[in-house]
Structure formats: structure tokens, C-alpha cells
XYZ file of C-alpha atoms in Angstrom:
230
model
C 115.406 107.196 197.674
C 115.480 104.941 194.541
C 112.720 104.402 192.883
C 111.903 100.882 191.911
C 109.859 99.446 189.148
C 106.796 97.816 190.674
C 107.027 93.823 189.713
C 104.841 92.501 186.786
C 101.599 90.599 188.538
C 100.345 87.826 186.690
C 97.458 85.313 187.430
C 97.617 81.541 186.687
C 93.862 80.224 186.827
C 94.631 76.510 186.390
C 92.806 73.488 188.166
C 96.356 71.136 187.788
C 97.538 72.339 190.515
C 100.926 70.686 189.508
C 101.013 72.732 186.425
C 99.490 75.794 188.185
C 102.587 75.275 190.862
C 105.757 74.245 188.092
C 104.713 77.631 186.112
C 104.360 79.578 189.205
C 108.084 78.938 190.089
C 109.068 79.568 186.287
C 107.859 82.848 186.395
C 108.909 83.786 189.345
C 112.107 82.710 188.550
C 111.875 84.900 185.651
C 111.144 88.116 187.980
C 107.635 88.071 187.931
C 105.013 88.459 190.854
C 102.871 85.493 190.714
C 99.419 84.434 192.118
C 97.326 81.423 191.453
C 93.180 80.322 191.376
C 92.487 76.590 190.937
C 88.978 77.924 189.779
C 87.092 79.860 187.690
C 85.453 81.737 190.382
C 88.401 82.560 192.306
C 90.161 83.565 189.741
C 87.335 86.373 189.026
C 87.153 87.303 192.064
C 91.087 88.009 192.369
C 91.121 90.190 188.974
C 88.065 91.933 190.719
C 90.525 92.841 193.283
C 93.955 93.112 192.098
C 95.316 95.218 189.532
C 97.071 92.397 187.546
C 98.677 92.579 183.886
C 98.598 89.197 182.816
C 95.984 85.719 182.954
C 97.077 82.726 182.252
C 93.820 81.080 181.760
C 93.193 77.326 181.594
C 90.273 76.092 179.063
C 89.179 72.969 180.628
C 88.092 74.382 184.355
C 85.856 72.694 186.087
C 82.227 74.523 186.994
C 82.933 77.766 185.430
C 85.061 76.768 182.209
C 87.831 79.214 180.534
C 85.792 80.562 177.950
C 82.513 81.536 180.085
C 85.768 83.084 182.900
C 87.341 85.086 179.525
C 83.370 86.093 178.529
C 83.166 87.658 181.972
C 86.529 89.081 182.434
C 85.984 90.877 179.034
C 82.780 92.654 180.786
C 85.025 94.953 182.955
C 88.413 94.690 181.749
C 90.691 94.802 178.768
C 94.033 92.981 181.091
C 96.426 90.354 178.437
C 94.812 86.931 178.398
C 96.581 83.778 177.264
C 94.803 81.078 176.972
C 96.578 77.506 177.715
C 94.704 74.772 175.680
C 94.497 70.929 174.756
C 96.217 69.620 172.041
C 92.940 69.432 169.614
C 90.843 72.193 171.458
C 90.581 73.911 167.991
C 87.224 75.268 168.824
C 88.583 76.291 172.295
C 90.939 78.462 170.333
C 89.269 80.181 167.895
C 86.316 80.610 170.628
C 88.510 81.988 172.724
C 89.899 84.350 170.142
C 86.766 85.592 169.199
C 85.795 86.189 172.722
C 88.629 88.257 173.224
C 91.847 86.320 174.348
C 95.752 87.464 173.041
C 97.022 84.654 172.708
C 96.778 80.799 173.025
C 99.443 78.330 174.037
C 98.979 74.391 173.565
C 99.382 72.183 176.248
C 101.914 70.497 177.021
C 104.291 73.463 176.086
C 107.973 74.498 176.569
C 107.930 77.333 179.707
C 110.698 79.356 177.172
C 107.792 79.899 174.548
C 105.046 80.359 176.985
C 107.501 83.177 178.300
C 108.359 84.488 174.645
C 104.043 84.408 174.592
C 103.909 86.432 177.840
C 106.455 89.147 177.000
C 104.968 89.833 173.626
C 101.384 90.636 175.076
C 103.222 92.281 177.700
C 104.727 94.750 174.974
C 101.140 94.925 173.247
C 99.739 96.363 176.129
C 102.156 98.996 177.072
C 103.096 100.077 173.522
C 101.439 103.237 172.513
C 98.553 102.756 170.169
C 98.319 105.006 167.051
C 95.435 106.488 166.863
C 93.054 104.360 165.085
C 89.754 105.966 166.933
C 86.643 107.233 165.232
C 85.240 110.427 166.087
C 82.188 112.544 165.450
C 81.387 115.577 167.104
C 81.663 114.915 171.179
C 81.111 110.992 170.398
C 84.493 108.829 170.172
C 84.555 105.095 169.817
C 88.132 103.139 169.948
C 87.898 100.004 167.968
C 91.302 98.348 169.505
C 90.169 99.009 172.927
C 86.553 98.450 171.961
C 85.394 101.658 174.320
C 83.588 104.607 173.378
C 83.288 108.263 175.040
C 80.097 110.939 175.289
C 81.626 114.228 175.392
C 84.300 112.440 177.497
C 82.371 110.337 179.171
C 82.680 106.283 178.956
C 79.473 104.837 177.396
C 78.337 101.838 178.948
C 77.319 99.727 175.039
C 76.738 96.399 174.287
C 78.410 94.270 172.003
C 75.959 94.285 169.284
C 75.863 98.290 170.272
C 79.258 99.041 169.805
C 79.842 97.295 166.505
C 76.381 99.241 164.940
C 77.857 102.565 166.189
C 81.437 101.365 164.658
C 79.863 100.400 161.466
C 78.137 103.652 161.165
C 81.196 105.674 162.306
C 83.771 104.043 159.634
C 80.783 105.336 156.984
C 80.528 108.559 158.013
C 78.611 110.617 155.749
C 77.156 107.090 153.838
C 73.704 106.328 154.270
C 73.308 102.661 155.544
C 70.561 100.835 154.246
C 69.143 98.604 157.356
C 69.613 95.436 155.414
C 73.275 96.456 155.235
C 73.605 97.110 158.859
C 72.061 94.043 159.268
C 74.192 91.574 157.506
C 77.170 92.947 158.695
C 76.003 93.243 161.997
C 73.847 90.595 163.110
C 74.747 88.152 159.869
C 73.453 87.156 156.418
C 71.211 83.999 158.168
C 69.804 86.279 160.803
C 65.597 85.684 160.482
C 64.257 88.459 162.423
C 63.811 91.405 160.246
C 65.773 94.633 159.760
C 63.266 96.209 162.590
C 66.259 94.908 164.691
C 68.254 97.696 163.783
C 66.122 100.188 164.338
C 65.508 98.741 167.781
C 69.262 98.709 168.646
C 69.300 102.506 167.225
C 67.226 103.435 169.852
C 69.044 101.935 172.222
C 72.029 103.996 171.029
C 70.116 107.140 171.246
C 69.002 106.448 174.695
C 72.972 106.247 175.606
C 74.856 108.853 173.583
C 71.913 111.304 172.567
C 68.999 111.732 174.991
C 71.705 112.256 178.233
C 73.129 115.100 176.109
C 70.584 116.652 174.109
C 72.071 115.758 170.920
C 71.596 114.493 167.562
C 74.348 111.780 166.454
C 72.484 109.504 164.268
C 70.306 110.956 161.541
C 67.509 108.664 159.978
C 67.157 108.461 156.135
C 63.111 107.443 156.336
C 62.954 104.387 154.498
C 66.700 103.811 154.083
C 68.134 103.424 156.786
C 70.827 105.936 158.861
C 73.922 107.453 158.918
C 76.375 109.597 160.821
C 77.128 113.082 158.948
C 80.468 114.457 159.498
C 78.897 118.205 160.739
């Protein structure tokens, strides 16, 4: 028996319904296996359930907006995300950027570039990645996919987590003075004292040391700390 290529499933969260309906076709037209939310909410509840590798995600959604439905999408899952924005949603894009979309496509827009769009985050996802992770002893971190392993295991970090372990990682074998770590990870205007690194160190050490009785992160006393390449 044959085997056949399972479809590619993508999501169109878009309140229009007229737009959510004349893109629908386009893609299906185009081969694609298509499903639609005219909300927020149902459109995290159908990623939630469906393994799909695409969202087209409207900005301007009503209750839940595009941005706060990217913010939460980007808690469990690293799926393509397009964003489809006004014309002078500036902040809406680089927002949305920062919080993790691909891509961004103004409204109104010509379906053949939204489909050039789609194809080329398509390729992003399933082209293999060289190896740009950071490794020290059992403790990985991958900055592209922004996930990190204990002795194989996935650790659960925070933002503000992650980036401190990444920071220390790409300076293995530097000490880190706190106020470095601080400036490049919480900013130059943050006002609440370099004790906020050693707070989120802990934290760290709670995840990838305590569960498995080993020493990562080394403290320099009064300096600050640093990962040793051992």
C-alpha cells in the first residue's frame, strides 16, 4: 500500500470571518488542511488538541487579543506563527516579534505572498538545525529552540531563567560579575539590586542541581558566578 504524505494542518485564528473564510479556501486550494477559530480562546484550545504546523494569528481579536494568544501559545509550544497585522500596528509587530512570532504579514495582503510567508516558515521548521546548543556536563540548553535538558531531561525554566543560564553558558569558564548579569539580563534601568540574581540562581539550582545532586553553577563570593568547563 502507498504511503501518503499526511496534509500540512494549519490554523487561521481570525474574528473576520470573511477573511478567516476567503484564506481558508486559498489554502486549501493550495493543498493544505485547514481549520479556523474566530477567537482567541478557541483557537488555544484547538492547538491544545491538534497537532498543527502552522497559525495564522490575527492581532486585533476581540477578548483575548493576538499577542496575549502568541504569549500563551509560546508557554507549551514552539509551532510557526504568522502574525496578520494592521497597516500601522508597528508596535503589534515588533511585540509580536519579541514575543516569539516568525513572521508578520500586513493587512490587506496579496494571498501569493502570504503563501510565499507560509512556505518559508514551513521550511524553517523542518530544516535541520546546526547545532548551535550549549553544553556543560549533563546540562544542555538550545538557544533556537529556547529548551534546555538535565541529564536528558527537559527543564521546566522561566524566561528570565533560561536567558541567566544562557548568559552564563556562552561564558563558560568567565566569572560574571552580578551587575553584569544584571544589565544584560534584567536591563541597565532595572532598580532592584543585583540580589535579583542571586535569587534567580537559586531558582536555577533548585531545577538543574538539587534533583541531581550536582554542582553546575559555582559562586565567586563577592563576584558573582560562573559555569567552569570541568
Amino acid at each position: 500500500m502507498e504511503h501518503q504524505e499526511k496534509p500540512t494542518e494549519i490554523l487561521i485564528i481570525e474574528d473576520e470571518e470573511k477573511i478567516a473564510r476567503f484564506v481558508q479556501l486559498e489554502l486549501e486550494y493550495e493543498g493544505y488542511r485547514v481549520e479556523k477559530a474566530l477567537n482567541g480562546r478557541d483557537g488555544l484550545e484547538l492547538i491544545k488538541a491538534r497537532p498543527f504546523d502552522l497559525v495564522l494569528l490575527d492581532v486585533m481579536l476581540p477578548g483575548l487579543n493576538g499577542i496575549e494568544v502568541l504569549r500563551r501559545i509560546r508557554q507549551f509550544s514552539q509551532l510557526p506563527v504568522i502574525l496578520l497585522t494592521a497597516r500601522d500596528g508597528v508596535v503589534d509587530k515588533v511585540t509580536g516579534l519579541d514575543g516569539g512570532a516568525d513572521d508578520y504579514i500586513t493587512k490587506p495582503f496579496a494571498i501569493e505572498e502570504l503563501l510565499a510567508r507560509i512556505r518559508v516558515a514551513l521550511r524553517k521548521k523542518t530544516a535541520p538545525i546546526a547545532d548551535a546548543s550549549l553544553q556543560a556536563g549533563p546540562l544542555k540548553l538550545d538557544p533556537e529552540r529556547r529548551e534546555a535538558w538535565m541529564a536528558a531531561n527537559p527543564l521546566d525554566l522561566t524566561k528570565r531563567e533560561f536567558d541567566l543560564l544562557q548568559c552564563l553558558l556562552e561564558n563558560k569558564n568567565i566569572v560574571m560579575k552580578r551587575e553584569v548579569l544584571l544589565d544584560k539580563i534584567w536591563g541597565y534601568d532595572f532598580s532592584g539590586g543585583t540580589n535579583a540574581v542571586d535569587v534567580y540562581v537559586r531558582y536555577l539550582r533548585a531545577k538543574i542541581e538539587e534533583p541531581y545532586h550536582q554542582k553546575i553553577i559555582q559562586t565567586v563570593r563577592g563576584v558573582g558566578y560562573v559555569i567552569r568547563d570541568e
